[in-house]
């Protein structure tokens, strides 16, 4: 079995080195967290909503977008990423460019923490769990981050308009 897994790893990687075993650990943590949340819901008698309203989906999407970008790119959250990354500069308005460093689990976690697309799965899962266990607080958090996301887009639109007016 070990030889088969090593062969799969070699064939997958080719000339590159990828932390497949570490990705498996990260996936196991995610799966374990989802399993624990499902078990906690069952033990406490909580259930998922019968239907997800369009506005709830929009709120969840905006929350997921904004929190994922905040965790992955914001200067203030860089201490969370620092053990796994190296600062390289600014990549956009209020966003940092960081390079993933290390090997194995350090590298795998660094890739997760610097990728808003990758983090969105985790954030959306947390939001979904929040709707089961703490729906009012979760909606408030969702509305807050949705407002921040909308404000970000308005700030960027305003900056673009000002630049155009100066031309």
Coordinates of C-alpha atoms in Angstrom, one line a residue, residues 59-116:
X59 CA -25.5 37.5 2.6
X60 CA -23.5 34.3 3.0
X61 CA -21.8 34.9 -0.3
X62 CA -20.8 38.5 0.6
X63 CA -19.7 37.4 4.0
X64 CA -17.6 34.5 2.6
X65 CA -16.0 36.8 0.0
X66 CA -15.1 39.5 2.4
X67 CA -13.8 37.4 5.3
X68 CA -11.8 35.1 3.0
X69 CA -10.1 38.2 1.4
X70 CA -9.5 39.7 4.9
X71 CA -7.9 36.5 6.2
X72 CA -5.8 35.9 3.0
X73 CA -4.7 39.4 2.1
X74 CA -5.3 42.1 4.8
X75 CA -2.2 43.6 6.5
X76 CA -3.9 43.4 9.9
X77 CA -4.3 39.6 9.6
X78 CA -0.7 39.1 8.5
X79 CA 0.4 37.8 11.9
X80 CA -1.9 34.8 11.3
X81 CA -0.1 34.1 8.0
X82 CA 3.4 35.1 9.1
X83 CA 4.5 31.6 10.3
X84 CA 3.7 30.2 6.8
X85 CA 4.6 33.1 4.5
X86 CA 7.2 35.8 3.6
X87 CA 6.1 39.4 3.0
X88 CA 6.8 40.5 -0.6
X89 CA 5.0 43.8 -0.9
X90 CA 1.6 45.3 -1.7
X91 CA -0.7 43.6 -4.2
X92 CA -3.6 46.0 -4.3
X93 CA -5.5 48.5 -2.2
X94 CA -5.1 47.4 1.4
X95 CA -3.8 43.9 0.3
X96 CA -0.5 42.3 0.8
X97 CA 1.5 40.0 -1.5
X98 CA 3.1 37.1 0.4
X99 CA 5.0 34.1 -0.7
X100 CA 4.3 30.7 0.8
X101 CA 7.4 29.3 2.5
X102 CA 8.5 26.0 4.1
X103 CA 7.7 22.4 3.2
X104 CA 5.1 19.9 4.1
X105 CA 2.4 21.0 6.5
X106 CA 3.8 24.6 6.8
X107 CA 3.6 25.0 3.0
X108 CA 0.1 23.4 2.7
X109 CA -1.3 25.7 5.4
X110 CA 0.5 28.7 3.9
X111 CA -1.2 27.9 0.5
X112 CA -4.6 27.7 2.3
X113 CA -4.1 30.9 4.3
X114 CA -3.0 33.0 1.3
X115 CA -5.7 31.9 -1.1
X116 CA -9.1 33.6 -0.7

